[in-house]
Amino acid sequence: MEKKFDRIKAKQLQERVVTPQQAASWIQDGMTLGLSGFTRAGDVKAVPLALVKRAANESFKVNVFTGASLGSDIDRLFAEAGIVNKRLPFQAEPTMRKKINEGDMLFVDHHLSHTAEWIRTGVTETIDFAIVEALSITEDGMIIPTTSVGNSAVFAKHAKNIIVEINTAQPELFEGIHDIYDTGKQGDRLPIPLTAVDQRIGTQGIPVDMEKIRGIVFTEQLDSPSTIVPPDEETKIMADHLLEFLRSEVRAGRLTKKLAPLQSGIGSVANAVLHGMIDSEFEDLEVYSEVLQDAVFDLMDAGKVSFASCCSITLSEPKMQQVYGEFENYRNKIVMRPQEISNHPEIIRRLGLIAINTALEFDMYGNVNSTHVSGTKMMNGIGGSGDFARNSRLAIFVTKSIAKGGNISSVVPFVSHVDHTEHDVDVVVTEQGYADLRGLAPRERVEVILANCVHPTYRAQLREYYDEALTRGGQTPHVLEKAFSWHTDLAKNGTMLQKKEQLV
Amino acid sequence: MEKKFDRIKAKQLQERVVTPQQAASWIQDGMTLGLSGFTRAGDVKAVPLALVKRAANESFKVNVFTGASLGSDIDRLFAEAGIVNKRLPFQAEPTMRKKINEGDMLFVDHHLSHTAEWIRTGVTETIDFAIVEALSITEDGMIIPTTSVGNSAVFAKHAKNIIVEINTAQPELFEGIHDIYDTGKQGDRLPIPLTAVDQRIGTQGIPVDMEKIRGIVFTEQLDSPSTIVPPDEETKIMADHLLEFLRSEVRAGRLTKKLAPLQSGIGSVANAVLHGMIDSEFEDLEVYSEVLQDAVFDLMDAGKVSFASCCSITLSEPKMQQVYGEFENYRNKIVMRPQEISNHPEIIRRLGLIAINTALEFDMYGNVNSTHVSGTKMMNGIGGSGDFARNSRLAIFVTKSIAKGGNISSVVPFVSHVDHTEHDVDVVVTEQGYADLRGLAPRERVEVILANCVHPTYRAQLREYYDEALTRGGQTPHVLEKAFSWHTDLAKNGTMLQKKEQLV
């Protein structure tokens, strides 16, 4: 027996080892799959690939439920093969995005903490196969996840069958950092006992009914590295504005230098903003987030972050090498939970997080669009931003004030899609400055956003819209027939700029 | 000493009894008041009135924070006197609404569970005077509320001064039904121990620092009765559709005949829908809601509801007489909590409520507008609908499919204000039928809404918009330049109907 079989400590399961092709052959047209994987981390790799290969000679479609986006080119290959009927709750892959926006596949854009409730109550299709990446299987049949937990536990519990991919390339030192907690059914549920970021409340692996493990596959392949780009001049300035806001909260006595547990959304901007804390006076920070990106480890290295809770770790290639190589230094500072717990309203509100997420655009009243380009085309999905923004102590959204060389303003009269309502957004930050919207009526919000966040190129234009809106009156004045004119001008003229002013 | 002084059991406070005029004289220009009162129940009556009288000879403005809407004409008198600078978090009074929409006063439309967090952390102005209606003050200085709890506890705890209005007209039998729980500060907070609708977790009154009680006023005046209208033919049909949906959930094994704790928004439609359960097969029901309206007591009388948790009781005049007269029969079936607890995401999600709220309009993708007429003019406010919809097991929104004799369709291409996003709305119900949106991609949602909810008069018109939108593509197809055309047509032509079809 090869050494890798030692990873299957429940000996009776060793005979269930199959090839990825065998496992993929069990999947039939119309089935629903629950795949491990959250923002390119801990996704199953071999069985999905074998399934894609089957599609060369066979016509079938499956529903694909995941934690969040998949790496390893799987979402791209799935999309190209045309084998996905419905995908939920999040994706971030260009080819799949195109298929979704062309109406070739269905995408349900779902709060990441909510999917587990649907699975548990059977609102969505029953999961035929949970396919879960693992470091190992324990003697009593617990699946030890790898670099993400995502929805793996709830998939495994409620699926008819389970396929495990044991990935021998994933760092074995990750064993022990997972904390799997099952909330149980609504109406028959105790309080989630978590009251501190570093608290463990569950088991180190996913307890499963061993009878359901139909097959085990071996793989040896690292996660796809993250695609974030390093901080640039503007993201550094945004980080400075955010720090300035946090300082004002300390001065007002609402925060201390320890701040409050930090959540930061996926992507370059949020990563850069978090990175900006390295040289700040803030210290002994805690992170309670979905994904740990490079910045959190940089902050740990700098002695700024003392503990981080997550449901996934997604790193750039160099950072992955460093962190995996020295994981002994990090493993007692990290716990990895199911996304239902990392994103749970109960915990987010109890701990009073500071939530920093990226906006695609926001409007003069503080409504935020996180998902739809010009109101129609899906970018990635809402992800956990709704879970966090609604329930946090501070819901902060960051975006550069302009895009495409100034042809797009990220601050508009009326967002073309609303993911976070005016009731849910506390602070907006651009490279121009920050606007603290808390406690303000809509007409007050316009003034602080105009004064602090809008790019100078668009300031007069937004003021002009607002002045006309004021002639119509209302709690939230608008000129409805022009509310989306910036977006329609962009489609028609390639720019939101309505006058021949100098582009930046 | 008059008998009413017996209501002040902490004898040392008896000397603090003053007239409403004296108490009102302490309030100065620029101050912030925290008033008891939630949907016309348990509001303070005498001091606000005395304050309004002062305004005849004096110019001043105050900020007015409450639980929700006030009764006793106070919001109207405040608005007419022009003494309100800022009002939060909810109102429902026509004169005040007009002032808000004219920009004459500021209104912050806030999730009802969130205001307590702002007060606690000092995000908003410090409360100079908490003015709270009470049945009595206990020996150890606890304030026993009357027909609502609302935000009274958090106001009293964090205010510089407290004025108590002891209302001898309020039913003394209410003593004992209140359950006051303080969550404590974010980050330093235990799980809220509530796991059952009928569980008590707090104290029977509001514990206060007696030193802060600056004055006590006596009043003798019942709450303003609710203004709901009885169920009509259409609301009965809507109730039937909702019952049919709930039956389908029972058939699918996701609910039992006991359903799950019910929340129902304020207003005639939600009341009528709840009323529709009287003759249903559902039984042993529980209510976990903000406001108990007439229907809940009718359901108790019919033996359908076994227990109800609330933060306020708002009844019509005849129902008030009956319920107050026979309160002995109800008091062991009711508990009244702070609105932070009645509306807390932690509890709503744990118990898995069925939340039924009224929409002003919803769109073909399931976004809901609860607040703004034609996107600009405030109706009442979001109230608790966001707290409940986001976190419930089932987020249901009800509205008649048309209004104003058919000139308005409540189902539109794009809602003119978004209070509940497509991510948060499970089921929409009109008198035409219900659409179950769970697990559906946007393009699927359009089809079920078109088939089941849109009034026949508008079906072809909505289909036409959607067909054109499909030519533009996207996850959520729209024709942005026409997205609000139904609303702008209404403003211009008095009707959303674009062709000369027969009005209903």
PDB file of N, CA and C in Angstrom, chain B residues 64-130:
ATOM      1  N   VAL B  64     -35.940  64.140  17.759  1.00  0.00           N
ATOM      2  CA  VAL B  64     -36.891  63.230  18.391  1.00  0.00           C
ATOM      3  C   VAL B  64     -36.620  61.797  17.951  1.00  0.00           C
ATOM      4  N   PHE B  65     -36.118  61.009  18.875  1.00  0.00           N
ATOM      5  CA  PHE B  65     -35.899  59.584  18.642  1.00  0.00           C
ATOM      6  C   PHE B  65     -37.009  58.826  19.364  1.00  0.00           C
ATOM      7  N   THR B  66     -37.512  57.786  18.744  1.00  0.00           N
ATOM      8  CA  THR B  66     -38.623  57.024  19.339  1.00  0.00           C
ATOM      9  C   THR B  66     -38.383  55.532  19.136  1.00  0.00           C
ATOM     10  N   GLY B  67     -39.399  54.740  19.521  1.00  0.00           N
ATOM     11  CA  GLY B  67     -39.400  53.339  19.130  1.00  0.00           C
ATOM     12  C   GLY B  67     -39.801  53.248  17.672  1.00  0.00           C
ATOM     13  N   ALA B  68     -41.023  53.709  17.412  1.00  0.00           N
ATOM     14  CA  ALA B  68     -41.495  53.779  16.019  1.00  0.00           C
ATOM     15  C   ALA B  68     -42.465  54.967  15.937  1.00  0.00           C
ATOM     16  N   SER B  69     -43.609  54.803  15.270  1.00  0.00           N
ATOM     17  CA  SER B  69     -44.521  55.938  15.139  1.00  0.00           C
ATOM     18  C   SER B  69     -45.201  56.229  16.474  1.00  0.00           C
ATOM     19  N   LEU B  70     -45.525  57.492  16.668  1.00  0.00           N
ATOM     20  CA  LEU B  70     -46.220  57.918  17.881  1.00  0.00           C
ATOM     21  C   LEU B  70     -47.713  58.070  17.587  1.00  0.00           C
ATOM     22  N   GLY B  71     -48.522  57.944  18.625  1.00  0.00           N
ATOM     23  CA  GLY B  71     -49.952  58.229  18.483  1.00  0.00           C
ATOM     24  C   GLY B  71     -50.256  59.550  19.139  1.00  0.00           C
ATOM     25  N   SER B  72     -51.491  59.659  19.658  1.00  0.00           N
ATOM     26  CA  SER B  72     -51.907  60.835  20.435  1.00  0.00           C
ATOM     27  C   SER B  72     -51.630  62.134  19.695  1.00  0.00           C
ATOM     28  N   ASP B  73     -51.632  62.072  18.378  1.00  0.00           N
ATOM     29  CA  ASP B  73     -51.424  63.269  17.543  1.00  0.00           C
ATOM     30  C   ASP B  73     -50.072  63.923  17.748  1.00  0.00           C
ATOM     31  N   ILE B  74     -49.157  63.272  18.432  1.00  0.00           N
ATOM     32  CA  ILE B  74     -47.909  63.958  18.780  1.00  0.00           C
ATOM     33  C   ILE B  74     -47.062  64.243  17.557  1.00  0.00           C
ATOM     34  N   ASP B  75     -46.909  63.235  16.673  1.00  0.00           N
ATOM     35  CA  ASP B  75     -46.103  63.489  15.474  1.00  0.00           C
ATOM     36  C   ASP B  75     -46.729  64.616  14.651  1.00  0.00           C
ATOM     37  N   ARG B  76     -48.056  64.653  14.581  1.00  0.00           N
ATOM     38  CA  ARG B  76     -48.719  65.733  13.828  1.00  0.00           C
ATOM     39  C   ARG B  76     -48.452  67.087  14.479  1.00  0.00           C
ATOM     40  N   LEU B  77     -48.644  67.150  15.794  1.00  0.00           N
ATOM     41  CA  LEU B  77     -48.468  68.425  16.500  1.00  0.00           C
ATOM     42  C   LEU B  77     -47.012  68.895  16.451  1.00  0.00           C
ATOM     43  N   PHE B  78     -46.089  67.942  16.605  1.00  0.00           N
ATOM     44  CA  PHE B  78     -44.660  68.270  16.475  1.00  0.00           C
ATOM     45  C   PHE B  78     -44.384  68.872  15.090  1.00  0.00           C
ATOM     46  N   ALA B  79     -44.939  68.221  14.071  1.00  0.00           N
ATOM     47  CA  ALA B  79     -44.679  68.671  12.695  1.00  0.00           C
ATOM     48  C   ALA B  79     -45.291  70.046  12.470  1.00  0.00           C
ATOM     49  N   GLU B  80     -46.517  70.226  12.927  1.00  0.00           N
ATOM     50  CA  GLU B  80     -47.194  71.519  12.739  1.00  0.00           C
ATOM     51  C   GLU B  80     -46.456  72.638  13.476  1.00  0.00           C
ATOM     52  N   ALA B  81     -45.956  72.319  14.661  1.00  0.00           N
ATOM     53  CA  ALA B  81     -45.250  73.333  15.445  1.00  0.00           C
ATOM     54  C   ALA B  81     -43.854  73.598  14.890  1.00  0.00           C
ATOM     55  N   GLY B  82     -43.386  72.714  14.023  1.00  0.00           N
ATOM     56  CA  GLY B  82     -42.070  72.917  13.401  1.00  0.00           C
ATOM     57  C   GLY B  82     -40.922  72.828  14.391  1.00  0.00           C
ATOM     58  N   ILE B  83     -41.071  71.995  15.409  1.00  0.00           N
ATOM     59  CA  ILE B  83     -40.032  71.959  16.444  1.00  0.00           C
ATOM     60  C   ILE B  83     -39.081  70.769  16.301  1.00  0.00           C
ATOM     61  N   VAL B  84     -39.252  69.980  15.230  1.00  0.00           N
ATOM     62  CA  VAL B  84     -38.385  68.802  15.088  1.00  0.00           C
ATOM     63  C   VAL B  84     -37.278  69.089  14.084  1.00  0.00           C
ATOM     64  N   ASN B  85     -36.046  68.930  14.524  1.00  0.00           N
ATOM     65  CA  ASN B  85     -34.910  69.005  13.607  1.00  0.00           C
ATOM     66  C   ASN B  85     -34.737  67.675  12.912  1.00  0.00           C
ATOM     67  N   LYS B  86     -34.529  66.623  13.700  1.00  0.00           N
ATOM     68  CA  LYS B  86     -34.323  65.284  13.143  1.00  0.00           C
ATOM     69  C   LYS B  86     -35.189  64.269  13.868  1.00  0.00           C
ATOM     70  N   ARG B  87     -35.767  63.373  13.088  1.00  0.00           N
ATOM     71  CA  ARG B  87     -36.651  62.337  13.627  1.00  0.00           C
ATOM     72  C   ARG B  87     -36.106  60.999  13.182  1.00  0.00           C
ATOM     73  N   LEU B  88     -36.056  60.038  14.098  1.00  0.00           N
ATOM     74  CA  LEU B  88     -35.718  58.659  13.736  1.00  0.00           C
ATOM     75  C   LEU B  88     -36.345  57.713  14.723  1.00  0.00           C
ATOM     76  N   PRO B  89     -36.569  56.439  14.451  1.00  0.00           N
ATOM     77  CA  PRO B  89     -36.254  55.732  13.211  1.00  0.00           C
ATOM     78  C   PRO B  89     -37.473  55.457  12.329  1.00  0.00           C
ATOM     79  N   PHE B  90     -38.675  55.924  12.661  1.00  0.00           N
ATOM     80  CA  PHE B  90     -39.892  55.555  11.918  1.00  0.00           C
ATOM     81  C   PHE B  90     -40.971  56.552  12.278  1.00  0.00           C
ATOM     82  N   GLN B  91     -41.821  56.854  11.323  1.00  0.00           N
ATOM     83  CA  GLN B  91     -43.009  57.670  11.590  1.00  0.00           C
ATOM     84  C   GLN B  91     -44.087  57.221  10.610  1.00  0.00           C
ATOM     85  N   ALA B  92     -45.309  57.624  10.854  1.00  0.00           N
ATOM     86  CA  ALA B  92     -46.388  57.210   9.940  1.00  0.00           C
ATOM     87  C   ALA B  92     -47.508  58.245   9.949  1.00  0.00           C
ATOM     88  N   GLU B  93     -47.137  59.516  10.039  1.00  0.00           N
ATOM     89  CA  GLU B  93     -48.164  60.535  10.237  1.00  0.00           C
ATOM     90  C   GLU B  93     -48.186  61.483   9.026  1.00  0.00           C
ATOM     91  N   PRO B  94     -49.369  61.722   8.465  1.00  0.00           N
ATOM     92  CA  PRO B  94     -49.455  62.481   7.204  1.00  0.00           C
ATOM     93  C   PRO B  94     -48.817  63.875   7.239  1.00  0.00           C
ATOM     94  N   THR B  95     -49.046  64.650   8.293  1.00  0.00           N
ATOM     95  CA  THR B  95     -48.472  66.003   8.330  1.00  0.00           C
ATOM     96  C   THR B  95     -46.951  65.940   8.426  1.00  0.00           C
ATOM     97  N   MET B  96     -46.477  65.054   9.277  1.00  0.00           N
ATOM     98  CA  MET B  96     -45.027  64.901   9.411  1.00  0.00           C
ATOM     99  C   MET B  96     -44.420  64.405   8.094  1.00  0.00           C
ATOM    100  N   ARG B  97     -45.110  63.458   7.468  1.00  0.00           N
ATOM    101  CA  ARG B  97     -44.669  62.931   6.168  1.00  0.00           C
ATOM    102  C   ARG B  97     -44.502  64.071   5.165  1.00  0.00           C
ATOM    103  N   LYS B  98     -45.473  64.984   5.166  1.00  0.00           N
ATOM    104  CA  LYS B  98     -45.433  66.115   4.232  1.00  0.00           C
ATOM    105  C   LYS B  98     -44.208  66.996   4.518  1.00  0.00           C
ATOM    106  N   LYS B  99     -43.975  67.281   5.789  1.00  0.00           N
ATOM    107  CA  LYS B  99     -42.817  68.101   6.178  1.00  0.00           C
ATOM    108  C   LYS B  99     -41.510  67.429   5.753  1.00  0.00           C
ATOM    109  N   ILE B 100     -41.447  66.140   5.978  1.00  0.00           N
ATOM    110  CA  ILE B 100     -40.240  65.390   5.602  1.00  0.00           C
ATOM    111  C   ILE B 100     -40.012  65.504   4.101  1.00  0.00           C
ATOM    112  N   ASN B 101     -41.087  65.290   3.343  1.00  0.00           N
ATOM    113  CA  ASN B 101     -40.941  65.280   1.892  1.00  0.00           C
ATOM    114  C   ASN B 101     -40.725  66.674   1.312  1.00  0.00           C
ATOM    115  N   GLU B 102     -41.074  67.679   2.069  1.00  0.00           N
ATOM    116  CA  GLU B 102     -40.781  69.050   1.635  1.00  0.00           C
ATOM    117  C   GLU B 102     -39.376  69.482   2.067  1.00  0.00           C
ATOM    118  N   GLY B 103     -38.681  68.622   2.793  1.00  0.00           N
ATOM    119  CA  GLY B 103     -37.327  68.959   3.233  1.00  0.00           C
ATOM    120  C   GLY B 103     -37.317  69.877   4.445  1.00  0.00           C
ATOM    121  N   ASP B 104     -38.459  69.989   5.129  1.00  0.00           N
ATOM    122  CA  ASP B 104     -38.529  70.882   6.290  1.00  0.00           C
ATOM    123  C   ASP B 104     -38.040  70.226   7.572  1.00  0.00           C
ATOM    124  N   MET B 105     -37.956  68.923   7.580  1.00  0.00           N
ATOM    125  CA  MET B 105     -37.327  68.259   8.730  1.00  0.00           C
ATOM    126  C   MET B 105     -36.567  67.051   8.232  1.00  0.00           C
ATOM    127  N   LEU B 106     -35.606  66.624   9.027  1.00  0.00           N
ATOM    128  CA  LEU B 106     -34.754  65.502   8.646  1.00  0.00           C
ATOM    129  C   LEU B 106     -35.328  64.217   9.212  1.00  0.00           C
ATOM    130  N   PHE B 107     -35.307  63.184   8.402  1.00  0.00           N
ATOM    131  CA  PHE B 107     -35.817  61.892   8.852  1.00  0.00           C
ATOM    132  C   PHE B 107     -34.795  60.822   8.500  1.00  0.00           C
ATOM    133  N   VAL B 108     -34.367  60.071   9.506  1.00  0.00           N
ATOM    134  CA  VAL B 108     -33.437  58.960   9.288  1.00  0.00           C
ATOM    135  C   VAL B 108     -34.228  57.669   9.387  1.00  0.00           C
ATOM    136  N   ASP B 109     -34.308  56.993   8.264  1.00  0.00           N
ATOM    137  CA  ASP B 109     -35.134  55.787   8.117  1.00  0.00           C
ATOM    138  C   ASP B 109     -34.267  54.579   8.454  1.00  0.00           C
ATOM    139  N   HIS B 110     -34.468  54.019   9.625  1.00  0.00           N
ATOM    140  CA  HIS B 110     -33.477  53.111  10.216  1.00  0.00           C
ATOM    141  C   HIS B 110     -34.107  51.762  10.557  1.00  0.00           C
ATOM    142  N   HIS B 111     -33.345  50.690  10.305  1.00  0.00           N
ATOM    143  CA  HIS B 111     -33.789  49.368  10.782  1.00  0.00           C
ATOM    144  C   HIS B 111     -34.104  49.457  12.280  1.00  0.00           C
ATOM    145  N   LEU B 112     -35.277  48.976  12.670  1.00  0.00           N
ATOM    146  CA  LEU B 112     -35.702  49.191  14.063  1.00  0.00           C
ATOM    147  C   LEU B 112     -34.850  48.446  15.090  1.00  0.00           C
ATOM    148  N   SER B 113     -34.141  47.415  14.668  1.00  0.00           N
ATOM    149  CA  SER B 113     -33.265  46.737  15.641  1.00  0.00           C
ATOM    150  C   SER B 113     -31.919  47.443  15.776  1.00  0.00           C
ATOM    151  N   HIS B 114     -31.636  48.372  14.878  1.00  0.00           N
ATOM    152  CA  HIS B 114     -30.293  48.966  14.848  1.00  0.00           C
ATOM    153  C   HIS B 114     -30.141  50.216  15.714  1.00  0.00           C
ATOM    154  N   THR B 115     -31.257  50.893  15.971  1.00  0.00           N
ATOM    155  CA  THR B 115     -31.154  52.180  16.675  1.00  0.00           C
ATOM    156  C   THR B 115     -30.494  52.017  18.041  1.00  0.00           C
ATOM    157  N   ALA B 116     -30.813  50.935  18.728  1.00  0.00           N
ATOM    158  CA  ALA B 116     -30.226  50.721  20.060  1.00  0.00           C
ATOM    159  C   ALA B 116     -28.703  50.692  19.987  1.00  0.00           C
ATOM    160  N   GLU B 117     -28.150  50.111  18.898  1.00  0.00           N
ATOM    161  CA  GLU B 117     -26.685  50.056  18.785  1.00  0.00           C
ATOM    162  C   GLU B 117     -26.117  51.469  18.648  1.00  0.00           C
ATOM    163  N   TRP B 118     -26.794  52.301  17.890  1.00  0.00           N
ATOM    164  CA  TRP B 118     -26.328  53.690  17.740  1.00  0.00           C
ATOM    165  C   TRP B 118     -26.361  54.442  19.074  1.00  0.00           C
ATOM    166  N   ILE B 119     -27.443  54.251  19.808  1.00  0.00           N
ATOM    167  CA  ILE B 119     -27.573  54.940  21.104  1.00  0.00           C
ATOM    168  C   ILE B 119     -26.464  54.475  22.048  1.00  0.00           C
ATOM    169  N   ARG B 120     -26.272  53.168  22.065  1.00  0.00           N
ATOM    170  CA  ARG B 120     -25.311  52.569  22.999  1.00  0.00           C
ATOM    171  C   ARG B 120     -23.895  53.041  22.727  1.00  0.00           C
ATOM    172  N   THR B 121     -23.547  53.196  21.446  1.00  0.00           N
ATOM    173  CA  THR B 121     -22.163  53.549  21.120  1.00  0.00           C
ATOM    174  C   THR B 121     -21.987  55.051  20.914  1.00  0.00           C
ATOM    175  N   GLY B 122     -23.061  55.809  21.035  1.00  0.00           N
ATOM    176  CA  GLY B 122     -22.918  57.254  20.887  1.00  0.00           C
ATOM    177  C   GLY B 122     -22.656  57.699  19.470  1.00  0.00           C
ATOM    178  N   VAL B 123     -23.155  56.950  18.513  1.00  0.00           N
ATOM    179  CA  VAL B 123     -23.007  57.366  17.113  1.00  0.00           C
ATOM    180  C   VAL B 123     -23.876  58.587  16.852  1.00  0.00           C
ATOM    181  N   THR B 124     -25.075  58.564  17.370  1.00  0.00           N
ATOM    182  CA  THR B 124     -25.993  59.690  17.210  1.00  0.00           C
ATOM    183  C   THR B 124     -25.840  60.624  18.417  1.00  0.00           C
ATOM    184  N   GLU B 125     -26.576  61.708  18.396  1.00  0.00           N
ATOM    185  CA  GLU B 125     -26.540  62.680  19.470  1.00  0.00           C
ATOM    186  C   GLU B 125     -26.850  62.012  20.818  1.00  0.00           C
ATOM    187  N   THR B 126     -26.224  62.472  21.870  1.00  0.00           N
ATOM    188  CA  THR B 126     -26.541  61.974  23.208  1.00  0.00           C
ATOM    189  C   THR B 126     -27.976  62.377  23.564  1.00  0.00           C
ATOM    190  N   ILE B 127     -28.685  61.487  24.200  1.00  0.00           N
ATOM    191  CA  ILE B 127     -30.068  61.790  24.559  1.00  0.00           C
ATOM    192  C   ILE B 127     -30.083  62.624  25.837  1.00  0.00           C
ATOM    193  N   ASP B 128     -30.616  63.813  25.726  1.00  0.00           N
ATOM    194  CA  ASP B 128     -30.683  64.684  26.896  1.00  0.00           C
ATOM    195  C   ASP B 128     -31.807  64.241  27.830  1.00  0.00           C
ATOM    196  N   PHE B 129     -32.949  63.961  27.248  1.00  0.00           N
ATOM    197  CA  PHE B 129     -34.072  63.494  28.069  1.00  0.00           C
ATOM    198  C   PHE B 129     -34.714  62.252  27.454  1.00  0.00           C
ATOM    199  N   ALA B 130     -34.693  61.170  28.212  1.00  0.00           N
ATOM    200  CA  ALA B 130     -35.551  60.030  27.875  1.00  0.00           C
ATOM    201  C   ALA B 130     -36.889  60.309  28.553  1.00  0.00           C
TER     202      ALA B 130
END
